[in-house]
mmCIF file of C-alpha atoms in Angstrom:
data_model
loop_
_atom_site.group_PDB
_atom_site.id
_atom_site.type_symbol
_atom_site.label_atom_id
_atom_site.label_comp_id
_atom_site.label_asym_id
_atom_site.label_seq_id
_atom_site.Cartn_x
_atom_site.Cartn_y
_atom_site.Cartn_z
ATOM 1 C CA UNK A 1 167.142 121.748 184.040
ATOM 2 C CA UNK A 2 168.407 124.924 185.546
ATOM 3 C CA UNK A 3 171.642 125.728 187.318
ATOM 4 C CA UNK A 4 171.896 123.677 190.533
ATOM 5 C CA UNK A 5 169.077 121.298 189.497
ATOM 6 C CA UNK A 6 169.348 117.723 190.674
ATOM 7 C CA UNK A 7 169.436 115.215 187.811
ATOM 8 C CA UNK A 8 169.684 111.432 187.562
ATOM 9 C CA UNK A 9 171.950 109.898 184.910
ATOM 10 C CA UNK A 10 172.163 106.396 183.495
ATOM 11 C CA UNK A 11 175.067 105.526 181.253
ATOM 12 C CA UNK A 12 174.974 102.342 179.192
ATOM 13 C CA UNK A 13 173.629 99.073 180.457
ATOM 14 C CA UNK A 14 170.045 97.857 180.668
ATOM 15 C CA UNK A 15 167.603 100.778 180.853
ATOM 16 C CA UNK A 16 164.085 101.666 179.750
ATOM 17 C CA UNK A 17 161.348 104.237 180.246
ATOM 18 C CA UNK A 18 157.995 102.751 181.198
ATOM 19 C CA UNK A 19 155.941 105.184 183.286
ATOM 20 C CA UNK A 20 152.748 103.900 184.866
ATOM 21 C CA UNK A 21 149.382 105.637 185.276
ATOM 22 C CA UNK A 22 149.535 107.916 188.294
ATOM 23 C CA UNK A 23 153.327 108.437 188.059
ATOM 24 C CA UNK A 24 154.353 112.096 188.204
ATOM 25 C CA UNK A 25 155.279 113.648 184.851
ATOM 26 C CA UNK A 26 159.017 113.924 184.270
ATOM 27 C CA UNK A 27 161.129 116.143 182.080
ATOM 28 C CA UNK A 28 163.604 113.948 180.176
ATOM 29 C CA UNK A 29 166.954 114.842 178.672
ATOM 30 C CA UNK A 30 168.255 112.121 176.346
ATOM 31 C CA UNK A 31 171.921 112.306 175.292
ATOM 32 C CA UNK A 32 173.301 110.131 172.503
ATOM 33 C CA UNK A 33 176.457 109.849 170.459
ATOM 34 C CA UNK A 34 176.746 107.926 167.208
ATOM 35 C CA UNK A 35 175.009 104.536 167.245
ATOM 36 C CA UNK A 36 174.076 105.150 170.887
ATOM 37 C CA UNK A 37 170.889 106.684 169.485
ATOM 38 C CA UNK A 38 169.353 103.213 168.988
ATOM 39 C CA UNK A 39 167.921 102.617 172.476
ATOM 40 C CA UNK A 40 167.092 106.305 172.896
ATOM 41 C CA UNK A 41 165.080 106.336 169.671
ATOM 42 C CA UNK A 42 162.959 103.520 171.106
ATOM 43 C CA UNK A 43 162.370 105.614 174.227
ATOM 44 C CA UNK A 44 161.569 108.660 172.079
ATOM 45 C CA UNK A 45 159.025 106.675 170.035
ATOM 46 C CA UNK A 46 157.411 105.414 173.246
ATOM 47 C CA UNK A 47 157.225 108.997 174.517
ATOM 48 C CA UNK A 48 155.564 110.063 171.258
ATOM 49 C CA UNK A 49 152.992 107.312 171.794
ATOM 50 C CA UNK A 50 152.350 108.600 175.322
ATOM 51 C CA UNK A 51 151.889 112.163 174.016
ATOM 52 C CA UNK A 52 149.511 110.876 171.368
ATOM 53 C CA UNK A 53 147.364 109.193 173.992
ATOM 54 C CA UNK A 54 146.773 112.341 176.038
ATOM 55 C CA UNK A 55 143.500 113.099 174.263
ATOM 56 C CA UNK A 56 141.573 110.904 176.709
ATOM 57 C CA UNK A 57 142.983 107.624 175.411
ATOM 58 C CA UNK A 58 145.896 105.509 176.544
ATOM 59 C CA UNK A 59 147.293 104.543 179.894
ATOM 60 C CA UNK A 60 146.608 107.838 181.705
ATOM 61 C CA UNK A 61 150.246 108.897 182.135
ATOM 62 C CA UNK A 62 150.776 112.634 181.516
ATOM 63 C CA UNK A 63 154.143 113.088 179.854
ATOM 64 C CA UNK A 64 156.441 116.061 180.420
ATOM 65 C CA UNK A 65 158.801 117.482 177.809
ATOM 66 C CA UNK A 66 161.739 115.683 176.224
ATOM 67 C CA UNK A 67 164.999 117.153 174.958
ATOM 68 C CA UNK A 68 167.249 115.017 172.787
ATOM 69 C CA UNK A 69 170.918 115.920 172.341
ATOM 70 C CA UNK A 70 172.574 113.804 169.663
ATOM 71 C CA UNK A 71 176.218 114.113 168.594
ATOM 72 C CA UNK A 72 177.900 112.733 165.481
ATOM 73 C CA UNK A 73 180.819 113.613 163.239
ATOM 74 C CA UNK A 74 178.672 114.867 160.352
ATOM 75 C CA UNK A 75 175.059 114.939 159.220
ATOM 76 C CA UNK A 76 175.454 111.710 157.253
ATOM 77 C CA UNK A 77 176.286 109.962 160.554
ATOM 78 C CA UNK A 78 173.054 111.088 162.255
ATOM 79 C CA UNK A 79 171.010 107.891 162.243
ATOM 80 C CA UNK A 80 167.206 108.248 162.141
ATOM 81 C CA UNK A 81 167.428 112.044 161.707
ATOM 82 C CA UNK A 82 164.275 112.091 159.534
ATOM 83 C CA UNK A 83 162.343 110.103 162.159
ATOM 84 C CA UNK A 84 163.567 112.382 164.936
ATOM 85 C CA UNK A 85 162.663 115.563 163.047
ATOM 86 C CA UNK A 86 159.247 114.082 162.270
ATOM 87 C CA UNK A 87 158.619 113.631 166.006
ATOM 88 C CA UNK A 88 159.796 117.184 166.726
ATOM 89 C CA UNK A 89 157.340 118.506 164.117
ATOM 90 C CA UNK A 90 154.504 116.286 165.346
ATOM 91 C CA UNK A 91 154.938 117.374 168.995
ATOM 92 C CA UNK A 92 156.090 121.025 168.959
ATOM 93 C CA UNK A 93 157.221 122.200 172.363
ATOM 94 C CA UNK A 94 156.935 118.678 173.794
ATOM 95 C CA UNK A 95 159.822 117.000 171.940
ATOM 96 C CA UNK A 96 162.900 119.001 170.924
ATOM 97 C CA UNK A 97 166.315 118.025 169.599
ATOM 98 C CA UNK A 98 169.771 119.474 169.071
ATOM 99 C CA UNK A 99 172.277 117.763 166.782
ATOM 100 C CA UNK A 100 175.932 118.485 167.574
ATOM 101 C CA UNK A 101 178.380 117.942 164.720
ATOM 102 C CA UNK A 102 182.070 117.621 165.454
ATOM 103 C CA UNK A 103 183.624 117.283 161.972
ATOM 104 C CA UNK A 104 181.078 118.704 159.516
ATOM 105 C CA UNK A 105 182.785 120.462 156.611
ATOM 106 C CA UNK A 106 180.004 120.481 154.002
ATOM 107 C CA UNK A 107 176.996 122.791 153.950
ATOM 108 C CA UNK A 108 174.191 121.655 156.279
ATOM 109 C CA UNK A 109 170.839 121.171 154.570
ATOM 110 C CA UNK A 110 168.197 123.785 155.344
ATOM 111 C CA UNK A 111 165.902 121.315 157.156
ATOM 112 C CA UNK A 112 168.600 120.435 159.695
ATOM 113 C CA UNK A 113 170.071 123.928 160.220
ATOM 114 C CA UNK A 114 167.690 125.036 163.004
ATOM 115 C CA UNK A 115 168.569 121.897 164.985
ATOM 116 C CA UNK A 116 172.369 121.852 164.536
ATOM 117 C CA UNK A 117 175.236 123.227 166.588
ATOM 118 C CA UNK A 118 178.861 122.991 165.453
ATOM 119 C CA UNK A 119 182.224 122.431 167.070
#
């Protein structure tokens, strides 16, 4: 998104991401806090599957980029962080993430440092 871009937001409730062949590619921004990562991780895994299919296999949907913003108190509260970082590494430039920590006092491990912002 850029300044003055139009965006659509969904907060809570029953939601999913299931693009069909022929749908226009979209750029997704996923925002989670705490355990709210659960449904968004499912969407992120589905997106990874769609990216994996773009070599001539799959349903024909061309996926755009995805940015995940995930907030927690400290690194130990970031659920699925290894899975998320694995997807970022597997799809460089297509899937990115930023972890925001609100109460981290301990040193942040080297693997997470490039993906973390503080208070």
